[in-house]
CSV table of C-alpha atoms and ligand atoms in Angstrom, one decimal:
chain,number,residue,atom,x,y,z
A,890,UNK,CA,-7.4,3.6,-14.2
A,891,UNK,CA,-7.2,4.3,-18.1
A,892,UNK,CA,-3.9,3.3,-17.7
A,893,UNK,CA,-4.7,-0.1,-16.0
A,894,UNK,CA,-7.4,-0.8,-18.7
A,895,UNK,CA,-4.8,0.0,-21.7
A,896,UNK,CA,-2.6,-2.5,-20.6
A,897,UNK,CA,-5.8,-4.8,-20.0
A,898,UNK,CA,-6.8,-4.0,-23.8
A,899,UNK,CA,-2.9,-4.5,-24.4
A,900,UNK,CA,-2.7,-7.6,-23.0
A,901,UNK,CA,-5.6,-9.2,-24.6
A,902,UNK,CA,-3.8,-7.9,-28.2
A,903,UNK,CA,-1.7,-10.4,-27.1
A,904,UNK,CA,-3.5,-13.0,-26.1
A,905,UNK,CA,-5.6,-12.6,-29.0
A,906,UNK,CA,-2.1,-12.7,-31.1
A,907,UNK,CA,-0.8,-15.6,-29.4
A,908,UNK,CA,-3.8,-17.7,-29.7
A,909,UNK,CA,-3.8,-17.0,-33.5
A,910,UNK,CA,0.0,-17.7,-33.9
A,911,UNK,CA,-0.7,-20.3,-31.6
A,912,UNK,CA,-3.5,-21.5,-34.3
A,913,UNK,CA,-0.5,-20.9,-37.1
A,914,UNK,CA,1.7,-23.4,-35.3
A,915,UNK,CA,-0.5,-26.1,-35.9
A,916,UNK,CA,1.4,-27.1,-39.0
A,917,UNK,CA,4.4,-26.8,-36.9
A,918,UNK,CA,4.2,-27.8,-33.4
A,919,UNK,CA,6.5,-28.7,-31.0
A,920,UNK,CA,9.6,-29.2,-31.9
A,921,UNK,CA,9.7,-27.2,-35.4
A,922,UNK,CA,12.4,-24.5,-35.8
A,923,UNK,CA,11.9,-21.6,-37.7
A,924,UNK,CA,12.9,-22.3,-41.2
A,925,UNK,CA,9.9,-25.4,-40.7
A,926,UNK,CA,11.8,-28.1,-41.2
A,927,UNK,CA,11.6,-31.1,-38.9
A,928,UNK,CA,15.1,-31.6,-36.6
A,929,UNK,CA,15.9,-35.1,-35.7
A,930,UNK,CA,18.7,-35.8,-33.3
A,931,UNK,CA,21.5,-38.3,-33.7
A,932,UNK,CA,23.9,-38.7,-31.2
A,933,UNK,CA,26.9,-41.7,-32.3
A,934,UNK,CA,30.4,-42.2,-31.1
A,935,UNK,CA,32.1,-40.4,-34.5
A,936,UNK,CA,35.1,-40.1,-32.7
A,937,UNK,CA,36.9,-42.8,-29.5
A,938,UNK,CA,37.1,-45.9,-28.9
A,939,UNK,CA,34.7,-47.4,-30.8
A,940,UNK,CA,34.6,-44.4,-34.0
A,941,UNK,CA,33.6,-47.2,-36.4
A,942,UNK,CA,30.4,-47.8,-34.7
A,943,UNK,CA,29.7,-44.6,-34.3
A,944,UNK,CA,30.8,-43.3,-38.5
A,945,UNK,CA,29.0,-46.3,-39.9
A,946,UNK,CA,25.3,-45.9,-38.0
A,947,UNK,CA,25.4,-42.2,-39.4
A,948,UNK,CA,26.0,-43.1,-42.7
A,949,UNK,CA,23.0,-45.5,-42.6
A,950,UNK,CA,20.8,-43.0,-40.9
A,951,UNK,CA,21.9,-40.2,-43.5
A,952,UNK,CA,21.1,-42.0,-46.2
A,953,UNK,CA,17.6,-43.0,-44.5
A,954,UNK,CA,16.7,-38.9,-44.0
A,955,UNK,CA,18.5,-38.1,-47.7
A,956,UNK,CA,15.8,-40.3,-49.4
A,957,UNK,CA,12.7,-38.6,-47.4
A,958,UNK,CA,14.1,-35.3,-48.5
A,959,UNK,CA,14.2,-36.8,-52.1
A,960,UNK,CA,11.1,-38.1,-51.9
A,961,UNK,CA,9.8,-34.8,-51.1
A,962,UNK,CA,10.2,-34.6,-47.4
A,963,UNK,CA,7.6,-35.5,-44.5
A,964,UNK,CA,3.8,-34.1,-44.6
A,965,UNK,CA,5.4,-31.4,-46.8
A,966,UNK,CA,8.1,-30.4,-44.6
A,967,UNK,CA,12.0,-31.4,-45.1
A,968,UNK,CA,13.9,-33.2,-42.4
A,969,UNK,CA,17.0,-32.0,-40.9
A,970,UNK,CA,19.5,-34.3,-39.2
A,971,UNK,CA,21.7,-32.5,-36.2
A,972,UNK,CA,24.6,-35.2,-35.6
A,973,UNK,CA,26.7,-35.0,-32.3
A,974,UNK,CA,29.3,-36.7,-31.3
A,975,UNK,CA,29.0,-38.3,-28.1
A,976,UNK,CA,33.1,-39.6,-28.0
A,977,UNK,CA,32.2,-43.1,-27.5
A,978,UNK,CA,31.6,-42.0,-23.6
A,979,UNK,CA,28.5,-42.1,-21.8
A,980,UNK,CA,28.4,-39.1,-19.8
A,981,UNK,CA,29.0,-37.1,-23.1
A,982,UNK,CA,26.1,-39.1,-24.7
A,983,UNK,CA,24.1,-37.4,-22.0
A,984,UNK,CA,25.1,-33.6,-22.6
A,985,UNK,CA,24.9,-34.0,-26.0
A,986,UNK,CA,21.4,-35.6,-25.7
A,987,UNK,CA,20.0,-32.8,-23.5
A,988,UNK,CA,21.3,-30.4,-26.1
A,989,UNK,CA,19.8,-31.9,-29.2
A,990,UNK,CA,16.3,-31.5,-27.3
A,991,UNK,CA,16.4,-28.2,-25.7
A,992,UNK,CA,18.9,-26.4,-27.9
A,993,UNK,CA,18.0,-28.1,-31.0
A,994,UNK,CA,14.7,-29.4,-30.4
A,995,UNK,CA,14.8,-32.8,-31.9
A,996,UNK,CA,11.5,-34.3,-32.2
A,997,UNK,CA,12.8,-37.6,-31.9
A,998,UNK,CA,16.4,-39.0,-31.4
A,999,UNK,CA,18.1,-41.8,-33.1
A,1000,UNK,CA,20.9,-43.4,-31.0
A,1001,UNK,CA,22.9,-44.9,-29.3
A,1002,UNK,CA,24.7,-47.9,-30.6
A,1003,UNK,CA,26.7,-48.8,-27.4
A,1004,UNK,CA,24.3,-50.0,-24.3
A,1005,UNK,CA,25.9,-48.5,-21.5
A,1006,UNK,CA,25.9,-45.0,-23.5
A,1007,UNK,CA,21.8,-45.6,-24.6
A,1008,UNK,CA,21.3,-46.2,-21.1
A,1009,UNK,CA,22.9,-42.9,-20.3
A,1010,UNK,CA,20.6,-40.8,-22.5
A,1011,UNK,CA,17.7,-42.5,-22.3
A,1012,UNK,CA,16.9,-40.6,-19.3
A,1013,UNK,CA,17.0,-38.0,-20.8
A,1014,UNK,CA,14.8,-38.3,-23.9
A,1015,UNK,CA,11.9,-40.0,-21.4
A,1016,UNK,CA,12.0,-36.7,-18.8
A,1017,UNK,CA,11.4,-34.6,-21.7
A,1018,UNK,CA,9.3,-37.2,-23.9
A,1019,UNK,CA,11.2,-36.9,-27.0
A,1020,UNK,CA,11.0,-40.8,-28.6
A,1021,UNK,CA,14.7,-42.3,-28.8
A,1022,UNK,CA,15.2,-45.2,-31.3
A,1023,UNK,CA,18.4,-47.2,-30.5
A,1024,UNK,CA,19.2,-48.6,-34.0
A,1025,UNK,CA,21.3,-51.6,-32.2
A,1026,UNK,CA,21.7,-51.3,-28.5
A,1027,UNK,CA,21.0,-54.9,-27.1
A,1028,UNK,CA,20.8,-55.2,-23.2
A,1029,UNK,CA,17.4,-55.8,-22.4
A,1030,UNK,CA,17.4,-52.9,-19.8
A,1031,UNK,CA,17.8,-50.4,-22.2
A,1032,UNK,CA,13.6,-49.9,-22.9
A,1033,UNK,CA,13.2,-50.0,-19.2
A,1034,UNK,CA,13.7,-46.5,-19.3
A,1035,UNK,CA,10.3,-46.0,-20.3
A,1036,UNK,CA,7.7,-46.0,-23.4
A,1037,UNK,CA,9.5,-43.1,-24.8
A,1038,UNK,CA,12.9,-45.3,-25.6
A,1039,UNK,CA,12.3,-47.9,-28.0
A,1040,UNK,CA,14.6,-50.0,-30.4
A,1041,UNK,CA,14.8,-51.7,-33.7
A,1042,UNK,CA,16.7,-54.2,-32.9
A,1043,UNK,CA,16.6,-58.1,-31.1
A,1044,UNK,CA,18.1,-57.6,-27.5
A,1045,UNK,CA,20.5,-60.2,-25.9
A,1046,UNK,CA,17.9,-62.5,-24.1
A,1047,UNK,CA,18.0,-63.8,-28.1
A,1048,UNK,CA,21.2,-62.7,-29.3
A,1049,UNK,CA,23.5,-64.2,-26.6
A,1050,UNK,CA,21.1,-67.7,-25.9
A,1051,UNK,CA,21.8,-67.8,-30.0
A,1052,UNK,CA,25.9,-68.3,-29.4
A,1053,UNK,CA,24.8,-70.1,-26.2
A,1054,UNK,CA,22.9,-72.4,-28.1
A,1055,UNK,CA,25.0,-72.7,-31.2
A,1056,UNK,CA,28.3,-73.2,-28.7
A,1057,UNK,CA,26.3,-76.5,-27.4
A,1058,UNK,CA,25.7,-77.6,-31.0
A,1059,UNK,CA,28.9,-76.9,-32.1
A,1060,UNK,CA,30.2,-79.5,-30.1
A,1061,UNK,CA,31.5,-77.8,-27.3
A,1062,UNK,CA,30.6,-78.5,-23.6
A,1063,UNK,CA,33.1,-76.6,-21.4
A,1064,UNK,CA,32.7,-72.8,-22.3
A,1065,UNK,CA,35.1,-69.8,-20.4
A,1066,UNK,CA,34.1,-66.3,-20.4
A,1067,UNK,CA,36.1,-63.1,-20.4
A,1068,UNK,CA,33.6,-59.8,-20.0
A,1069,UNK,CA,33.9,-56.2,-20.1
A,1070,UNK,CA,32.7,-55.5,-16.5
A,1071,UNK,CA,31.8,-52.2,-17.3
A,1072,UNK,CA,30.1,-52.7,-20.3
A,1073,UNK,CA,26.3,-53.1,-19.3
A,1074,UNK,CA,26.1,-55.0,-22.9
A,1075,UNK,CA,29.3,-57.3,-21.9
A,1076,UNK,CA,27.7,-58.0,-18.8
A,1077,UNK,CA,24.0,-58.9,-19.8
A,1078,UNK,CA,25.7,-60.8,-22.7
A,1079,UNK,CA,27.7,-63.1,-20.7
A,1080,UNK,CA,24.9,-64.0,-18.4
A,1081,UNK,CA,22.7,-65.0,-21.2
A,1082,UNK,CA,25.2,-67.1,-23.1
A,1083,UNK,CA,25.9,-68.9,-19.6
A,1084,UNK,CA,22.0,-69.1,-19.2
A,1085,UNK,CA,21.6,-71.2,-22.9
A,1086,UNK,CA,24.5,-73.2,-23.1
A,1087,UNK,CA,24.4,-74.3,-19.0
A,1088,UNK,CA,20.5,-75.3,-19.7
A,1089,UNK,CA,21.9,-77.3,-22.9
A,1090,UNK,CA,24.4,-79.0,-21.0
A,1091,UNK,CA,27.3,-77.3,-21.3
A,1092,UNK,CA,29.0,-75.7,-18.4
A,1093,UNK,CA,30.8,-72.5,-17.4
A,1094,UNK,CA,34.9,-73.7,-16.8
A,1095,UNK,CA,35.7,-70.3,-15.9
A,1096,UNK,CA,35.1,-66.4,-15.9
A,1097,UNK,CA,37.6,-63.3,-15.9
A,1098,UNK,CA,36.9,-59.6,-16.4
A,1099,UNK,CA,38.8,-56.6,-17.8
A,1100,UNK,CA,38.1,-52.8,-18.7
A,1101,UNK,CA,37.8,-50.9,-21.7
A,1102,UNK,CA,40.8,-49.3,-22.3
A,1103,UNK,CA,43.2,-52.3,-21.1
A,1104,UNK,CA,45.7,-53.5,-23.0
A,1105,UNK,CA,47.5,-56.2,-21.2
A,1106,UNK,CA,44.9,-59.2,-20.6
A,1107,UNK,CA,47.6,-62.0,-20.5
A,1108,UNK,CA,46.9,-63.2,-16.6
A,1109,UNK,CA,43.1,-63.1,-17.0
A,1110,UNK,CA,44.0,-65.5,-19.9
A,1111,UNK,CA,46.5,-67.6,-18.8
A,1112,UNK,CA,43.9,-68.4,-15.8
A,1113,UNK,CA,41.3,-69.3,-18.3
A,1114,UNK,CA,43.3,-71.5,-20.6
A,1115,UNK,CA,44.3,-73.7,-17.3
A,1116,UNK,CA,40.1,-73.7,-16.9
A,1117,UNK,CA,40.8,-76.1,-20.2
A,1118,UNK,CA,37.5,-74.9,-22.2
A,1119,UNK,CA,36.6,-75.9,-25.4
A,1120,UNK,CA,35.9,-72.4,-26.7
A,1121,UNK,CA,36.0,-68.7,-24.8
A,1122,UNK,CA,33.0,-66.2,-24.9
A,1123,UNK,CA,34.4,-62.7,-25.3
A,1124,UNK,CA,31.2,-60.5,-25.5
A,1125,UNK,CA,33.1,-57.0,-26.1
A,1126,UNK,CA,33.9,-54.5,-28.7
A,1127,UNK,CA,36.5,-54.2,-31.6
A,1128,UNK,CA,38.6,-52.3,-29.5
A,1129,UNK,CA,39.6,-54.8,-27.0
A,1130,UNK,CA,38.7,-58.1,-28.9
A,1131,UNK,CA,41.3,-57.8,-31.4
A,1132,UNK,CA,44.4,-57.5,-28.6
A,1133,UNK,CA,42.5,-60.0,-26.1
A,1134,UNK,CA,42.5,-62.6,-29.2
A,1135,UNK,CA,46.2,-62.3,-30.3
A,1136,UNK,CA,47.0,-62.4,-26.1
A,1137,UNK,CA,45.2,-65.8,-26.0
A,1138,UNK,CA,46.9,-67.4,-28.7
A,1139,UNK,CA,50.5,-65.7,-27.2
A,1140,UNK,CA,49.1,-67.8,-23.5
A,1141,UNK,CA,48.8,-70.9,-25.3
A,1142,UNK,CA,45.1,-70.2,-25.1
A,1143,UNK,CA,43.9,-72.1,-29.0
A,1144,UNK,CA,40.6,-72.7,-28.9
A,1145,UNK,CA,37.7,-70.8,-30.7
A,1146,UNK,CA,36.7,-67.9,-29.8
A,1147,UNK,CA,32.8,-66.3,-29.5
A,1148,UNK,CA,31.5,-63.0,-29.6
A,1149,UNK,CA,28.7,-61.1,-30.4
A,1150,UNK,CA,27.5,-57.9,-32.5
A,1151,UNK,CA,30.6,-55.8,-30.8
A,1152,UNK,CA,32.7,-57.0,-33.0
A,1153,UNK,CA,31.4,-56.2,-36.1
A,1154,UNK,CA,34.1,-53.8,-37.7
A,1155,UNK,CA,36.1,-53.0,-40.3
A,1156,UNK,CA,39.3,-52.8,-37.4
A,1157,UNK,CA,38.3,-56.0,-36.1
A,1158,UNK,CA,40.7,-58.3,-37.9
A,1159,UNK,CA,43.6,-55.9,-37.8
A,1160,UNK,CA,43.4,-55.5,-34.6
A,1161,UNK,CA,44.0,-59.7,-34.4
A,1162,UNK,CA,46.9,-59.1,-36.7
A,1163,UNK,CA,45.3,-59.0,-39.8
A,1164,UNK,CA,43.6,-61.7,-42.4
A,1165,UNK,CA,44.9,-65.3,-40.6
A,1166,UNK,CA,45.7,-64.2,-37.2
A,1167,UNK,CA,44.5,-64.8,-34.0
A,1168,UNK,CA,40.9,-64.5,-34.7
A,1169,UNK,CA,40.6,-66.9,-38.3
A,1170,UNK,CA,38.1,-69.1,-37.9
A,1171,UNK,CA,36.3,-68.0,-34.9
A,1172,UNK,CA,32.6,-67.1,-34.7
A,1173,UNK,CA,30.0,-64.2,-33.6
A,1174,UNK,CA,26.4,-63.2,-33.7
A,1175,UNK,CA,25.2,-60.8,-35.7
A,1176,UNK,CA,22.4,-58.4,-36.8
A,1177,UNK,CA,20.6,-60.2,-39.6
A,1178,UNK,CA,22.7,-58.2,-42.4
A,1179,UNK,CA,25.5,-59.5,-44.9
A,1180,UNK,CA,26.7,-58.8,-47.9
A,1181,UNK,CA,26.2,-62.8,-48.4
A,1182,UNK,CA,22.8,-62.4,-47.9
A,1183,UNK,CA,20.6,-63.3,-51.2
A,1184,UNK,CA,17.6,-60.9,-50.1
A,1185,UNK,CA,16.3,-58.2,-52.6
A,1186,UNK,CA,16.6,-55.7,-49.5
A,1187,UNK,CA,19.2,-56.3,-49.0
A,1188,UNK,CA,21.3,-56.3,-52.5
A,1189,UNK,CA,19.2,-53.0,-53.2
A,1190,UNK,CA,20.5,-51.6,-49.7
A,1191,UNK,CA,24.2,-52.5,-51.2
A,1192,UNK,CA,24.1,-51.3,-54.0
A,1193,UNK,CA,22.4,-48.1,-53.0
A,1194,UNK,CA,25.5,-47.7,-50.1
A,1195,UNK,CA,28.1,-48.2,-51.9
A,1196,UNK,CA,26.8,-45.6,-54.9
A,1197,UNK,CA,26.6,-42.7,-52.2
A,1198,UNK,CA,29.6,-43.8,-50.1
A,1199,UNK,CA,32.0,-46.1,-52.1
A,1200,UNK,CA,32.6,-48.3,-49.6
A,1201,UNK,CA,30.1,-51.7,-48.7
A,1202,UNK,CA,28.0,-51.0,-45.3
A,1203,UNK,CA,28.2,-53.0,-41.9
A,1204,UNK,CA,25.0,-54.9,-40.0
A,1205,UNK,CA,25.3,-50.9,-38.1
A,1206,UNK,CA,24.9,-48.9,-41.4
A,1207,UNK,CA,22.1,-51.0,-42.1
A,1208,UNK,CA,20.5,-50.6,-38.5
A,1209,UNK,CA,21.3,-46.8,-38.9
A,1210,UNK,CA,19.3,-47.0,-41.9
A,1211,UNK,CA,16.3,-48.9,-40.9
A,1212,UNK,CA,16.2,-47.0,-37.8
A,1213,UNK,CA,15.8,-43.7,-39.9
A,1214,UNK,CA,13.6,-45.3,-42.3
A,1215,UNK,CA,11.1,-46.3,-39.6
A,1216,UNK,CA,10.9,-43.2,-38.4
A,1217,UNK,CA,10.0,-41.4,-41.1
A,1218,UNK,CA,7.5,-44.0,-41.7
A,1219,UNK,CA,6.5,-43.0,-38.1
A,1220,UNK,CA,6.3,-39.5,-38.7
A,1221,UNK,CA,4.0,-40.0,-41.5
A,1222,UNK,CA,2.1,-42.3,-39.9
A,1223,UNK,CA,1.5,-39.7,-37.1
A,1224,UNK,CA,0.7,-36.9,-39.2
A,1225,UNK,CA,2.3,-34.7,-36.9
A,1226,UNK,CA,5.3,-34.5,-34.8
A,1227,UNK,CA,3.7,-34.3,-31.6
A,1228,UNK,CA,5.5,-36.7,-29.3
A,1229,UNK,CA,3.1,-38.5,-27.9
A,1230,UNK,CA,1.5,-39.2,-31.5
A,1231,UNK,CA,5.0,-40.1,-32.4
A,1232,UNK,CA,6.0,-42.2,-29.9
A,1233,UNK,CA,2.4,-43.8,-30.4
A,1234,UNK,CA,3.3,-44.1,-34.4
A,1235,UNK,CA,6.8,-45.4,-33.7
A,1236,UNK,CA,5.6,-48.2,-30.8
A,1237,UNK,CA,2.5,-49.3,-33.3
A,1238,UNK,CA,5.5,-50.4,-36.4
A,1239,UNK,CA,4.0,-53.6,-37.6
A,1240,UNK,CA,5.6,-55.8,-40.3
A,1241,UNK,CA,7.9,-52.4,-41.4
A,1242,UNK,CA,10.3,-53.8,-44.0
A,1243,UNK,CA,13.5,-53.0,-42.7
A,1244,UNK,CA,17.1,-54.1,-44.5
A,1245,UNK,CA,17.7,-56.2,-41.1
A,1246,UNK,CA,14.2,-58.2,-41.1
A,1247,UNK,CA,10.9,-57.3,-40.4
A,1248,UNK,CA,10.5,-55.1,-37.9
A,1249,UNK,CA,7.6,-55.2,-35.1
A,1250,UNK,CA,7.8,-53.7,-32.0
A,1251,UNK,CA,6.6,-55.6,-28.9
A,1252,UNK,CA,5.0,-54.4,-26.0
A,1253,UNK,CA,8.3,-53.8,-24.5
A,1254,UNK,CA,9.2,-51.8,-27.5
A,1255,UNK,CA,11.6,-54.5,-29.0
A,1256,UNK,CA,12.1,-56.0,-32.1
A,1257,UNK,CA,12.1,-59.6,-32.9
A,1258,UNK,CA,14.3,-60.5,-35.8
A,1259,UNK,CA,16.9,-63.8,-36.7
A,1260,UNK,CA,20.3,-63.6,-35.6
A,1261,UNK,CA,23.8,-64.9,-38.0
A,1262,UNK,CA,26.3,-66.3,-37.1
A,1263,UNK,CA,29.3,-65.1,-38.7
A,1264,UNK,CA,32.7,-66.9,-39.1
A,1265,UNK,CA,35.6,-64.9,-39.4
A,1266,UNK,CA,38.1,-65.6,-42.8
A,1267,UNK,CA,40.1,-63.5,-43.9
A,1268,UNK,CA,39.0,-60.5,-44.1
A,1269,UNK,CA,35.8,-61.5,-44.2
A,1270,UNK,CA,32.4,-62.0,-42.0
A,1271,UNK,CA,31.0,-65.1,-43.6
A,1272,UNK,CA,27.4,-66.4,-43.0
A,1273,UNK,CA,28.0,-69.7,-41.3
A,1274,UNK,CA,24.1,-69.8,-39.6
A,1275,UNK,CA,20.9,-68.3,-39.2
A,1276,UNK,CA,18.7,-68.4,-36.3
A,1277,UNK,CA,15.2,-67.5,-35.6
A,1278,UNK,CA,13.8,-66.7,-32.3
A,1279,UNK,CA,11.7,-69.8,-32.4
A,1280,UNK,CA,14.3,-72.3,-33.7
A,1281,UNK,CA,16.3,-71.6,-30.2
A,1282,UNK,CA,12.8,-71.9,-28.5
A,1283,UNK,CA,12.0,-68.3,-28.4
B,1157,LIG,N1,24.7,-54.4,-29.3
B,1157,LIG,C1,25.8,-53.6,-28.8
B,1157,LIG,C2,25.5,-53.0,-27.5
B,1157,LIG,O1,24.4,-53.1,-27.1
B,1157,LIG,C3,26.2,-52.6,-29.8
B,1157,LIG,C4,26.5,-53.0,-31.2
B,1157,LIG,C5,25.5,-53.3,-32.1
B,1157,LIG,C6,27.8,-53.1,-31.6
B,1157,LIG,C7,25.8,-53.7,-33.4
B,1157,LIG,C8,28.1,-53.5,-32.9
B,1157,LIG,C9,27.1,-53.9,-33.8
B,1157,LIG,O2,26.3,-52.5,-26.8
């Protein structure tokens, strides 16, 4: 009986202890570690096919958490970034998500770049309601995971109705398309381009498919080039865009070519045989960053890159950035980094200045921001248009 009551008394010691180290955590709930700092998970492709995506998003994101330590931190508290590399695959992105919450425990996580691979981990991040930010995923499905996944950028109901609609103005009327069928963003991309330009006027001439990871595309193209279209959509990444273009030329296949935000990268022209080849001349959407761009945000975001990196940043570094940036702003706004509070912070964003536009979240936790088209010379991305959502009727 004594016994019994001693462990009675014993366990209301603890009780009483946990309910006043319970009262301690309230500066640090769910989701601190012990050293107090606040973890935030990345997860990017650093390394496969598409590395540069992957390389230049973290740089922008670093540089995002680097300034909130400078600045003193959040709520008193520094920030720590745990990066993992998801390979550029999606069931990777998944392992490496579930790791960053539970081992790690992220309070919030910043990624993907690549649809199919945010659509893979977004999962995730909802069951355990940890708020993901995709800095640049674009298929409109990938919010649908729920209100925990969110996004700081346009999605491709804009982006691809913007080449849609700038195909019909540039003259052209008989379109082809060659997707990625794999590639959730390929896929959504083409149908929305064909959506735009077929309500224009324009039609569809033809439509092939290939894989990631292809290298010989020459029959799909040979097919499309007896389609006769004036120009060919090719909504993919770097990594196949480059080959795909030099193929088409080899088929006889001359006409411009169209893309979208995959092919923003450093490897893009060399993969088209360098500054001339099979790509000079031809045009894709973009995030609303250049280095063309006259806008004190983003001169200041240039200059402030290329001091901590030496090299000039992409639309993705600058997404990587604004995406950290938010967050933080989120964090602060929140006062704590409870998730619900943070998701609630992060979904509220109204009128944040971000390097790629103004960013406002909508009710399906997107942002509404112009798109550029780019025209490829040399080796260069130069501005050729801007597009608002409600100059395309948006
Ligand atoms: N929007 C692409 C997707 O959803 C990813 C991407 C964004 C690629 C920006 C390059 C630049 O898959």
């Amino acid at each position: 009986m004594v016994r019994v009551r001693n462990a009675v008394v014993a366990l209301g010691v603890i009780a009483v202890f946990a309910a006043f180290a319970g009262g301690c955590k309230k500066d640090q709930p769910a989701g601190a570690n012990d050293t107090g700092d606040i973890v935030i998970g990345e997860y990017a492709s650093l390394t496969g096919t598409t590395a540069t995506f992957g390389n230049s998003t973290h740089r922008g994101v670093q540089m995002a958490i680097d300034d909130a330590n400078a600045a003193g931190g959040v709520n008193g508290r520094k920030l720590r970034l745990v990066v993992e590399d998801d390979q550029s695959k999606p069931d990777i992105a998944r392992t490496v998500v579930t790791k960053l919450i539970t081992q790690d425990k992220a309070v919030a996580i910043l990624g993907e770049v690549a649809s199919t691979r945010s659509m893979a981990a977004a999962p995730v991040c909802q069951q355990y309601k940890v708020p993901m930010i995709s800095p640049a995923s674009t298929n409109p499905a990938v919010t649908d995971a729920g209100d925990y996944i969110l996004r700081v950028c346009f999605t491709d109901d804009f982006q691809a109705a913007v080449v849609g609609y700038f195909a019909y103005e540039q003259g052209y009327r008989k379109a082809a398309i060659f997707k990625d069928i794999k590639n959730d963003y390929s896929v959504a991309f083409a149908a929305n381009f064909a959506k735009e330009f077929t309500k224009r006027g324009g039609t569809i001439v033809g439509e092939q498919v290939f894989q990631e990871g292809d290298t010989d595309f020459k029959a799909q193209l040979t097919s499309l080039s007896a389609a006769k279209p004036d120009a060919v959509l090719i909504p993919g990444y770097y990594s196949e865009v480059g080959t795909i273009a030099r193929q088409a030329r080899e088929v006889g296949l001359k006409v411009p070519l169209l893309g979208g935000d995959g092919w923003d990268s450093p490897k893009l022209v060399p993969g088209a045989g360098g500054p001339g080849g099979a790509l000079e001349g031809c045009f894709f959407s973009n995030h609303y960053f250049s280095k063309d761009l006259k806008e004190e945000a983003t001169q200041q975001f240039l200059a402030a890159f290329k001091k901590k990196y030496d090299t000039d940043p992409d639309a993705l570094a600058a997404l990587g950035y604004d995406a950290g940036k938010l967050l933080v702003d989120a964090l602060k706004r929140a006062g704590s980094t409870d998730s619900a509070k943070l998701r609630d912070a992060i979904a509220a964003t109204k009128d944040f200045p971000g390097v790629t536009g103004k960013i406002t979240l909508d009710e399906k936790r997107n942002a509404r921001k112009a798109a550029l088209i780019l025209q490829v010379k040399g080796d260069r991305f130069g501005v050729f248009k801007s597009y608002r959502p409600e100059e395309i009727g948006q």
